[in-house]
Short mmCIF file of C-alpha atoms in Angstrom, two decimals:
data_model
loop_
_atom_site.label_atom_id
_atom_site.label_comp_id
_atom_site.label_asym_id
_atom_site.label_seq_id
_atom_site.Cartn_x
_atom_site.Cartn_y
_atom_site.Cartn_z
CA MET A 6 9.25 -13.06 21.09
CA THR A 7 5.51 -13.11 20.95
CA THR A 8 2.47 -11.44 22.51
CA THR A 9 1.51 -14.00 25.11
CA ASP A 10 -1.13 -13.29 28.05
CA ARG A 11 0.96 -14.93 30.90
CA PRO A 12 1.78 -12.88 33.83
CA THR A 13 4.01 -10.10 33.33
CA ALA A 14 6.13 -10.92 36.53
CA ALA A 15 7.59 -14.38 34.80
CA LYS A 16 10.70 -12.73 33.32
CA ARG A 17 13.44 -10.33 34.89
CA ASP A 18 13.92 -7.33 33.46
CA THR A 19 16.96 -7.94 30.57
CA TYR A 20 15.89 -5.38 28.08
CA THR A 21 18.09 -2.61 26.40
CA PRO A 22 16.42 0.40 25.17
CA GLU A 23 16.81 -1.35 21.51
CA THR A 24 15.98 -4.61 22.43
CA LEU A 25 12.94 -3.75 23.89
CA LEU A 26 12.64 -1.19 20.86
CA ALA A 27 12.25 -4.26 18.35
CA VAL A 28 9.39 -6.44 21.14
CA ALA A 29 7.63 -2.46 20.45
CA VAL A 30 7.43 -2.06 16.86
CA ASN A 31 6.20 -5.74 16.58
CA VAL A 32 3.41 -4.73 18.73
CA PHE A 33 2.53 -1.34 16.73
CA ASN A 34 2.77 -3.29 13.56
CA GLU A 35 0.26 -5.85 14.68
CA ARG A 36 -2.44 -3.48 16.89
CA GLY A 37 -1.62 0.27 15.53
CA TYR A 38 -0.04 2.69 17.38
CA ASP A 39 -3.40 4.06 18.56
CA GLY A 40 -4.63 0.75 19.85
CA THR A 41 -1.39 -0.31 21.90
CA SER A 42 -1.62 0.69 25.55
CA MET A 43 1.84 0.09 27.92
CA GLU A 44 -0.19 -2.75 28.99
CA HIS A 45 -0.13 -4.68 25.83
CA LEU A 46 3.64 -3.69 25.56
CA SER A 47 4.17 -5.49 29.21
CA LYS A 48 2.35 -7.95 28.08
CA ALA A 49 4.45 -8.64 24.92
CA ALA A 50 7.70 -8.12 26.36
CA GLY A 51 6.83 -9.85 29.55
CA ILE A 52 7.97 -7.04 32.17
CA SER A 53 5.88 -4.92 33.89
CA LYS A 54 5.06 -1.61 32.97
CA SER A 55 7.33 -0.04 35.55
CA SER A 56 10.23 -1.98 33.98
CA ILE A 57 9.57 -0.67 30.46
CA TYR A 58 9.55 2.92 31.97
CA HIS A 59 12.63 2.47 33.17
CA HIS A 60 13.89 2.25 29.97
CA VAL A 61 11.76 4.82 28.06
CA ALA A 62 9.30 7.49 28.98
CA GLY A 63 6.64 6.01 27.39
CA LYS A 64 5.27 4.86 24.30
CA GLU A 65 5.54 7.99 22.33
CA GLU A 66 9.22 7.89 22.89
CA LEU A 67 9.29 4.13 21.43
CA LEU A 68 7.58 5.14 18.59
CA ARG A 69 10.05 7.85 17.82
CA ARG A 70 12.56 5.65 18.28
CA ALA A 71 11.17 3.20 15.71
CA VAL A 72 10.61 5.42 13.21
CA SER A 73 13.88 6.99 13.60
CA ARG A 74 15.57 4.08 13.01
CA ALA A 75 14.11 3.90 9.55
CA LEU A 76 13.99 7.58 8.26
CA ASP A 77 17.92 7.21 9.83
CA GLY A 78 18.52 4.68 6.96
CA LEU A 79 16.80 6.49 4.79
CA PHE A 80 18.70 9.77 5.16
CA ALA A 81 22.19 8.44 5.07
CA ALA A 82 21.57 7.02 1.83
CA LEU A 83 20.89 10.52 0.58
CA GLU A 84 24.53 11.35 2.10
CA GLU A 85 25.90 8.16 0.34
CA PRO A 86 29.43 9.48 -2.46
CA ARG A 87 27.16 7.56 -4.70
CA ALA A 88 23.82 9.85 -3.93
CA GLN A 89 25.97 12.79 -4.18
CA ARG A 90 28.64 12.58 -7.03
CA GLY A 91 27.65 12.09 -10.82
CA ARG A 92 24.65 12.36 -13.14
CA ALA A 93 21.54 12.54 -11.39
CA ILE A 94 19.80 9.78 -13.13
CA GLU A 95 22.45 7.83 -11.49
CA ARG A 96 22.11 9.39 -7.82
CA VAL A 97 18.84 8.65 -8.50
CA GLU A 98 19.02 5.18 -9.36
CA HIS A 99 21.14 4.38 -6.06
CA VAL A 100 19.24 6.17 -3.76
CA THR A 101 16.15 4.09 -5.15
CA ARG A 102 18.21 0.72 -4.85
CA ARG A 103 19.34 1.86 -1.51
CA THR A 104 16.01 2.14 -0.39
CA VAL A 105 14.69 -1.07 -1.70
CA GLU A 106 17.42 -2.19 0.92
CA VAL A 107 16.61 -0.26 3.51
CA LEU A 108 13.37 -1.35 3.65
CA MET A 109 14.68 -5.04 3.41
CA ALA A 110 16.93 -4.32 6.57
CA GLU A 111 14.47 -2.77 9.38
CA LEU A 112 10.88 -3.98 7.10
CA PRO A 113 9.16 -3.47 10.68
CA TYR A 114 10.77 0.03 11.53
CA VAL A 115 9.75 1.07 8.20
CA THR A 116 6.44 -0.98 7.84
CA LEU A 117 5.46 1.32 11.08
CA LEU A 118 6.64 4.66 9.68
CA LEU A 119 4.64 4.19 6.46
CA ARG A 120 1.35 3.77 8.90
CA VAL A 121 2.00 6.36 10.52
CA ARG A 122 -1.37 8.62 10.31
CA GLY A 123 -0.21 11.90 12.62
CA ASN A 124 -2.90 11.33 15.18
CA THR A 125 -0.03 12.43 17.87
CA GLN A 126 3.34 15.06 17.96
CA THR A 127 5.82 12.70 16.95
CA GLU A 128 3.34 10.86 14.14
CA ARG A 129 3.45 14.28 12.76
CA TRP A 130 6.89 14.86 12.86
CA ALA A 131 7.69 11.67 11.24
CA LEU A 132 4.88 12.34 8.34
CA GLU A 133 6.94 15.15 8.00
CA ARG A 134 9.98 13.91 7.83
CA ARG A 135 8.96 11.27 5.35
CA ARG A 136 7.37 14.00 3.08
CA GLU A 137 11.03 15.45 3.12
CA PHE A 138 12.88 12.51 1.92
CA ASP A 139 10.01 12.02 -0.64
CA GLN A 140 11.18 15.71 -2.00
CA ARG A 141 14.74 14.59 -2.03
CA VAL A 142 14.09 12.16 -4.42
CA ALA A 143 11.77 14.45 -6.34
CA ASP A 144 13.87 16.81 -7.02
CA LEU A 145 16.51 14.06 -8.05
CA LEU A 146 14.75 12.80 -10.58
CA LYS A 147 13.66 16.78 -11.64
CA ALA A 148 17.49 17.20 -12.03
CA ALA A 149 17.86 14.00 -14.14
CA ALA A 150 14.73 15.69 -16.29
CA ALA A 151 16.59 18.58 -16.73
CA ASP A 152 19.98 16.67 -17.87
CA GLY A 153 17.48 14.50 -20.72
CA ASP A 154 17.73 11.33 -19.39
CA LEU A 155 14.33 10.95 -17.76
CA ARG A 156 11.45 11.05 -20.14
CA ALA A 157 9.72 14.19 -21.41
CA ASP A 158 6.38 12.92 -20.97
CA VAL A 159 6.28 12.06 -17.48
CA ASP A 160 5.43 14.06 -14.32
CA ILE A 161 7.74 14.27 -11.94
CA ARG A 162 5.67 14.47 -8.85
CA LEU A 163 3.19 11.53 -10.56
CA ALA A 164 6.33 9.61 -11.18
CA THR A 165 7.73 9.75 -7.37
CA ARG A 166 4.21 8.79 -6.11
CA LEU A 167 4.19 5.81 -8.55
CA LEU A 168 8.06 5.18 -7.49
CA PHE A 169 7.51 4.77 -4.08
CA GLY A 170 4.31 2.85 -4.60
CA MET A 171 6.13 0.62 -6.05
CA ILE A 172 8.64 0.74 -3.98
CA ASN A 173 6.19 0.77 -0.15
CA SER A 174 3.96 -2.14 -1.64
CA LEU A 175 6.97 -4.45 -0.70
CA VAL A 176 6.25 -4.26 3.47
CA GLU A 177 2.96 -6.15 2.74
CA TRP A 178 4.97 -9.02 0.85
CA TYR A 179 8.51 -9.63 1.49
CA ARG A 180 9.80 -11.70 4.19
CA PRO A 181 12.86 -12.37 4.84
CA HIS A 182 15.05 -15.72 4.03
CA PRO A 183 17.60 -16.56 6.48
CA ASP A 184 19.68 -17.32 3.25
CA GLY A 185 18.17 -14.53 1.13
CA GLY A 186 21.32 -12.78 -0.26
CA ALA A 187 20.52 -13.72 -3.94
CA GLU A 188 17.01 -13.69 -3.75
CA GLN A 189 17.17 -9.36 -1.93
CA GLU A 190 19.69 -8.72 -4.37
CA GLN A 191 17.79 -9.91 -7.23
CA LEU A 192 14.50 -7.96 -6.01
CA VAL A 193 16.62 -4.62 -5.55
CA ASP A 194 17.73 -5.31 -9.17
CA THR A 195 13.91 -5.81 -10.58
CA VAL A 196 13.02 -2.77 -8.56
CA VAL A 197 15.30 -0.34 -10.25
CA ARG A 198 15.16 -1.80 -13.92
CA MET A 199 11.12 -2.19 -13.71
CA ALA A 200 11.21 1.80 -12.54
CA PHE A 201 13.87 3.22 -14.98
CA ASP A 202 13.66 0.76 -18.19
CA GLY A 203 10.16 -0.97 -18.09
CA LEU A 204 9.52 -4.38 -18.13
CA ARG A 205 9.51 -4.21 -22.58
CA THR A 206 12.64 -5.38 -24.31
CA GLY A 207 14.98 -2.44 -25.63
CA MET B 6 -24.11 11.04 3.00
CA THR B 7 -21.32 11.39 5.75
CA THR B 8 -21.82 10.11 9.61
CA THR B 9 -23.69 11.10 11.98
CA ASP B 10 -24.44 10.62 15.32
CA ARG B 11 -28.15 11.75 14.18
CA PRO B 12 -31.16 10.24 15.66
CA THR B 13 -32.03 7.10 12.71
CA ALA B 14 -35.29 7.50 12.62
CA ALA B 15 -35.11 10.96 10.82
CA LYS B 16 -34.55 10.05 7.71
CA ARG B 17 -37.55 8.20 5.46
CA ASP B 18 -36.28 5.54 3.70
CA THR B 19 -35.16 6.27 0.08
CA TYR B 20 -32.46 3.71 -0.15
CA THR B 21 -31.64 1.16 -2.85
CA PRO B 22 -29.61 -1.54 -2.42
CA GLU B 23 -27.26 0.48 -4.93
CA THR B 24 -27.68 3.85 -3.06
CA LEU B 25 -27.30 1.54 0.28
CA LEU B 26 -24.11 0.43 -0.84
CA ALA B 27 -22.89 3.42 -1.50
CA VAL B 28 -22.72 4.67 2.19
CA ALA B 29 -21.68 1.32 3.41
CA VAL B 30 -18.55 1.10 1.21
CA ASN B 31 -17.68 4.14 2.85
CA VAL B 32 -18.43 3.31 6.41
CA PHE B 33 -16.37 -0.13 6.04
CA ASN B 34 -13.11 1.75 4.50
CA GLU B 35 -13.51 4.37 7.53
CA ARG B 36 -13.76 1.44 10.35
CA GLY B 37 -12.69 -1.16 8.47
CA TYR B 38 -15.07 -4.08 7.72
CA ASP B 39 -14.48 -6.12 11.34
CA GLY B 40 -14.93 -2.65 12.60
CA THR B 41 -18.19 -1.79 11.54
CA SER B 42 -21.24 -3.13 12.84
CA MET B 43 -25.00 -2.74 11.75
CA GLU B 44 -25.45 0.07 14.17
CA HIS B 45 -22.81 1.82 12.25
CA LEU B 46 -24.45 1.56 8.68
CA SER B 47 -27.89 2.03 10.39
CA LYS B 48 -26.24 5.69 11.55
CA ALA B 49 -24.72 6.95 8.76
CA ALA B 50 -27.66 5.83 6.34
CA GLY B 51 -29.76 7.66 8.57
CA ILE B 52 -32.56 4.93 8.46
CA SER B 53 -33.41 2.11 11.06
CA LYS B 54 -31.55 -1.21 11.26
CA SER B 55 -34.77 -2.88 10.23
CA SER B 56 -34.75 -1.10 6.90
CA ILE B 57 -31.19 -2.06 6.28
CA TYR B 58 -32.56 -5.48 6.69
CA HIS B 59 -35.66 -4.59 4.41
CA HIS B 60 -33.23 -4.42 1.35
CA VAL B 61 -30.13 -6.68 2.66
CA ALA B 62 -29.55 -10.00 4.69
CA GLY B 63 -26.77 -8.10 6.83
CA LYS B 64 -23.39 -6.56 6.18
CA GLU B 65 -21.44 -9.59 4.55
CA GLU B 66 -24.31 -8.86 2.17
CA LEU B 67 -23.30 -5.69 1.13
CA LEU B 68 -19.58 -6.42 1.58
CA ARG B 69 -20.26 -8.55 -1.19
CA ARG B 70 -21.94 -6.33 -3.11
CA ALA B 71 -19.19 -4.29 -3.01
CA VAL B 72 -16.35 -6.18 -3.67
CA SER B 73 -18.39 -7.51 -6.39
CA ARG B 74 -18.80 -3.99 -8.32
CA ALA B 75 -14.61 -4.02 -8.25
CA LEU B 76 -14.01 -7.70 -9.22
CA ASP B 77 -16.38 -7.53 -11.99
CA GLY B 78 -15.48 -4.77 -13.44
CA LEU B 79 -11.64 -5.84 -13.23
CA PHE B 80 -12.87 -9.17 -14.63
CA ALA B 81 -14.88 -7.50 -17.48
CA ALA B 82 -11.14 -5.78 -18.24
CA LEU B 83 -9.72 -9.44 -18.80
CA GLU B 84 -12.69 -10.00 -21.76
CA GLU B 85 -12.32 -6.97 -23.75
CA PRO B 86 -11.22 -7.73 -27.24
CA ARG B 87 -8.15 -5.64 -26.85
CA ALA B 88 -7.41 -8.00 -23.77
CA GLN B 89 -8.63 -10.91 -25.56
CA ARG B 90 -6.47 -10.57 -29.51
CA GLY B 91 -3.09 -9.30 -30.42
CA ARG B 92 0.16 -9.90 -28.80
CA ALA B 93 0.84 -10.92 -25.17
CA ILE B 94 2.73 -7.50 -24.44
CA GLU B 95 -0.58 -4.89 -26.08
CA ARG B 96 -2.58 -7.08 -24.58
CA VAL B 97 -1.25 -6.61 -20.98
CA GLU B 98 -0.61 -3.22 -21.45
CA HIS B 99 -4.64 -3.00 -22.27
CA VAL B 100 -5.27 -4.46 -18.84
CA THR B 101 -2.63 -2.60 -16.87
CA ARG B 102 -4.38 0.56 -18.22
CA ARG B 103 -8.25 -0.93 -17.76
CA THR B 104 -7.18 -1.82 -14.30
CA VAL B 105 -5.68 1.93 -13.37
CA GLU B 106 -8.90 3.10 -15.00
CA VAL B 107 -11.43 0.53 -12.97
CA LEU B 108 -9.77 1.90 -9.57
CA MET B 109 -10.73 5.49 -10.16
CA ALA B 110 -13.89 4.89 -11.33
CA GLU B 111 -14.73 2.81 -9.15
CA LEU B 112 -12.24 4.04 -6.02
CA PRO B 113 -13.66 3.53 -2.95
CA TYR B 114 -14.96 -0.29 -3.74
CA VAL B 115 -11.54 -1.08 -4.96
CA THR B 116 -10.29 0.38 -1.81
CA LEU B 117 -12.00 -1.80 0.04
CA LEU B 118 -11.16 -4.78 -1.99
CA LEU B 119 -7.65 -4.54 -1.77
CA ARG B 120 -8.19 -3.66 2.39
CA VAL B 121 -9.91 -7.00 2.50
CA ARG B 122 -8.29 -9.59 5.57
CA GLY B 123 -9.84 -12.84 4.73
CA ASN B 124 -11.85 -13.22 8.76
CA THR B 125 -15.09 -14.34 6.66
CA GLN B 126 -16.08 -16.37 3.99
CA THR B 127 -16.97 -13.74 1.88
CA GLU B 128 -13.38 -11.79 2.42
CA ARG B 129 -11.65 -15.02 1.58
CA TRP B 130 -13.64 -15.26 -1.48
CA ALA B 131 -12.98 -12.16 -2.29
CA LEU B 132 -9.29 -12.63 -1.76
CA GLU B 133 -9.28 -15.63 -3.87
CA ARG B 134 -10.75 -13.71 -7.00
CA ARG B 135 -8.04 -11.21 -6.61
CA ARG B 136 -5.37 -13.72 -6.67
CA GLU B 137 -7.68 -15.38 -9.28
CA PHE B 138 -7.18 -11.72 -11.55
CA ASP B 139 -3.12 -10.97 -10.55
CA GLN B 140 -2.76 -14.75 -11.72
CA ARG B 141 -4.21 -14.01 -15.04
CA VAL B 142 -1.79 -10.83 -15.46
CA ALA B 143 0.90 -13.10 -14.51
CA ASP B 144 -0.07 -14.93 -17.46
CA LEU B 145 -0.28 -12.26 -19.94
CA LEU B 146 3.14 -11.24 -18.71
CA LYS B 147 4.42 -15.24 -19.27
CA ALA B 148 3.15 -15.08 -22.44
CA ALA B 149 4.95 -11.61 -23.26
CA ALA B 150 8.23 -12.90 -22.28
CA ALA B 151 7.76 -15.85 -24.28
CA ASP B 152 7.26 -13.83 -26.74
CA GLY B 153 10.62 -12.01 -26.30
CA ASP B 154 8.89 -8.89 -25.71
CA LEU B 155 9.94 -8.60 -21.68
CA ARG B 156 12.86 -8.43 -20.44
CA ALA B 157 14.34 -11.74 -19.80
CA ASP B 158 15.96 -10.49 -16.70
CA VAL B 159 12.93 -10.11 -14.50
CA ASP B 160 11.12 -12.74 -12.65
CA ILE B 161 7.98 -12.60 -13.46
CA ARG B 162 5.50 -13.45 -10.41
CA LEU B 163 7.70 -10.53 -9.13
CA ALA B 164 7.18 -8.08 -11.89
CA THR B 165 3.14 -8.61 -11.57
CA ARG B 166 3.50 -7.77 -7.75
CA LEU B 167 5.70 -4.95 -8.47
CA LEU B 168 2.92 -3.89 -11.10
CA PHE B 169 0.11 -4.43 -8.91
CA GLY B 170 1.90 -2.81 -5.81
CA MET B 171 2.73 0.55 -8.08
CA ILE B 172 -1.19 0.21 -9.33
CA ASN B 173 -2.36 -0.25 -6.22
CA SER B 174 -0.86 2.24 -4.40
CA LEU B 175 -3.33 4.95 -6.33
CA VAL B 176 -5.59 3.89 -3.54
CA GLU B 177 -3.64 6.10 -0.82
CA TRP B 178 -3.74 9.71 -2.88
CA TYR B 179 -5.69 9.13 -5.65
CA ARG B 180 -8.66 11.68 -5.46
CA PRO B 181 -11.33 11.97 -8.41
CA HIS B 182 -11.70 15.83 -9.49
CA PRO B 183 -15.14 17.06 -10.84
CA ASP B 184 -12.89 18.04 -14.25
CA GLY B 185 -10.33 15.26 -14.00
CA GLY B 186 -10.65 13.89 -17.08
CA ALA B 187 -7.48 15.16 -18.58
CA GLU B 188 -5.40 14.53 -15.08
CA GLN B 189 -6.93 10.87 -14.99
CA GLU B 190 -5.53 10.26 -18.30
CA GLN B 191 -2.01 11.38 -17.60
CA LEU B 192 -2.13 9.37 -14.79
CA VAL B 193 -3.06 5.98 -16.69
CA ASP B 194 -0.60 7.20 -19.12
CA THR B 195 2.39 7.44 -16.53
CA VAL B 196 1.29 3.97 -15.05
CA VAL B 197 1.78 2.47 -18.29
CA ARG B 198 5.02 3.97 -19.76
CA MET B 199 6.73 3.68 -16.25
CA ALA B 200 5.54 -0.07 -16.03
CA PHE B 201 6.93 -0.70 -19.51
CA ASP B 202 8.84 1.60 -20.50
CA GLY B 203 10.93 2.88 -17.49
CA LEU B 204 11.74 6.40 -16.72
CA ARG B 205 14.84 6.59 -18.67
CA THR B 206 14.76 8.26 -21.98
CA GLY B 207 15.59 5.45 -24.57
#
């Protein structure tokens, strides 16, 4: 599905809210949420605006659904058994690994989440949820430090920011390959190793 | 100096190309280079367009000067004695440290450099120079790996990207404080430690 300027009447509406979302998230990422009108969405989907309104109340609902998909994936990782049980250092490593995996699996949705600016209520809600997620990871790092498993000379707030800085930078260049399973696993391993063990040999 | 809509005739032109640059880089970062017109620059500087043309040939020259300031700082770091002599691992650590320091010292200029997109000749030149810098750092990492000082299980290209992902993410949240010397030093130390030694204790 690419953005075209062809007449919107050309296509029968075979969308579901989910497939429409896949079109919308790409338009949001290309033009920015603020810069996207219902007209742009209608052109990209190849259906009329009223057909879109048949599925969703408007572009803010599409934004909410799109960022929810990213946030649900991230928060679900925090509830997994390996994020809940065991030493904090193992739990935070698991969450780091799963965060990278969710980013790769839901790339356009996480990209959109990371670009949200806070001009609308939905954007502010998304920012708030992001901060909540970051705080949960910071809490795990704090617990790992209390266990003596984290370097004492590192400020946790700073470490959390740098960890997410490293992870989130993937949206700038990572593009999935059809047969990229091994490549993806290597990428996840490298992020976790670099963050927790560093690049230097033992 | 903030962006205002006051008449441009209000202010006498006391700019030099350097002080004008400080205004321009902020406007570029706020509006994006593509979205900035000579009119915007004239309003932000509070002088007429013809006064701006007295200093520079146009907005592309301002962009070139601005990204050059960032690039000159980064490339100068590569020429320092500690980046030139000694084990590769020590040299790449030094360059990492200096890269963070240049980013903090030249924050608006490095921010602009990292946002350059490649629509004009100057932007493409800046992207090319950035790639050159990244390649120089990748070469140092490769040399450190050949010395056995870098984990053998990490892909150098990937490590370079993650290292810059971590460093460059600072432009999103780092803001200098007037008395922030100690804070800056801690930040630089944390980046270098996390990248090379990881967060985990020994």
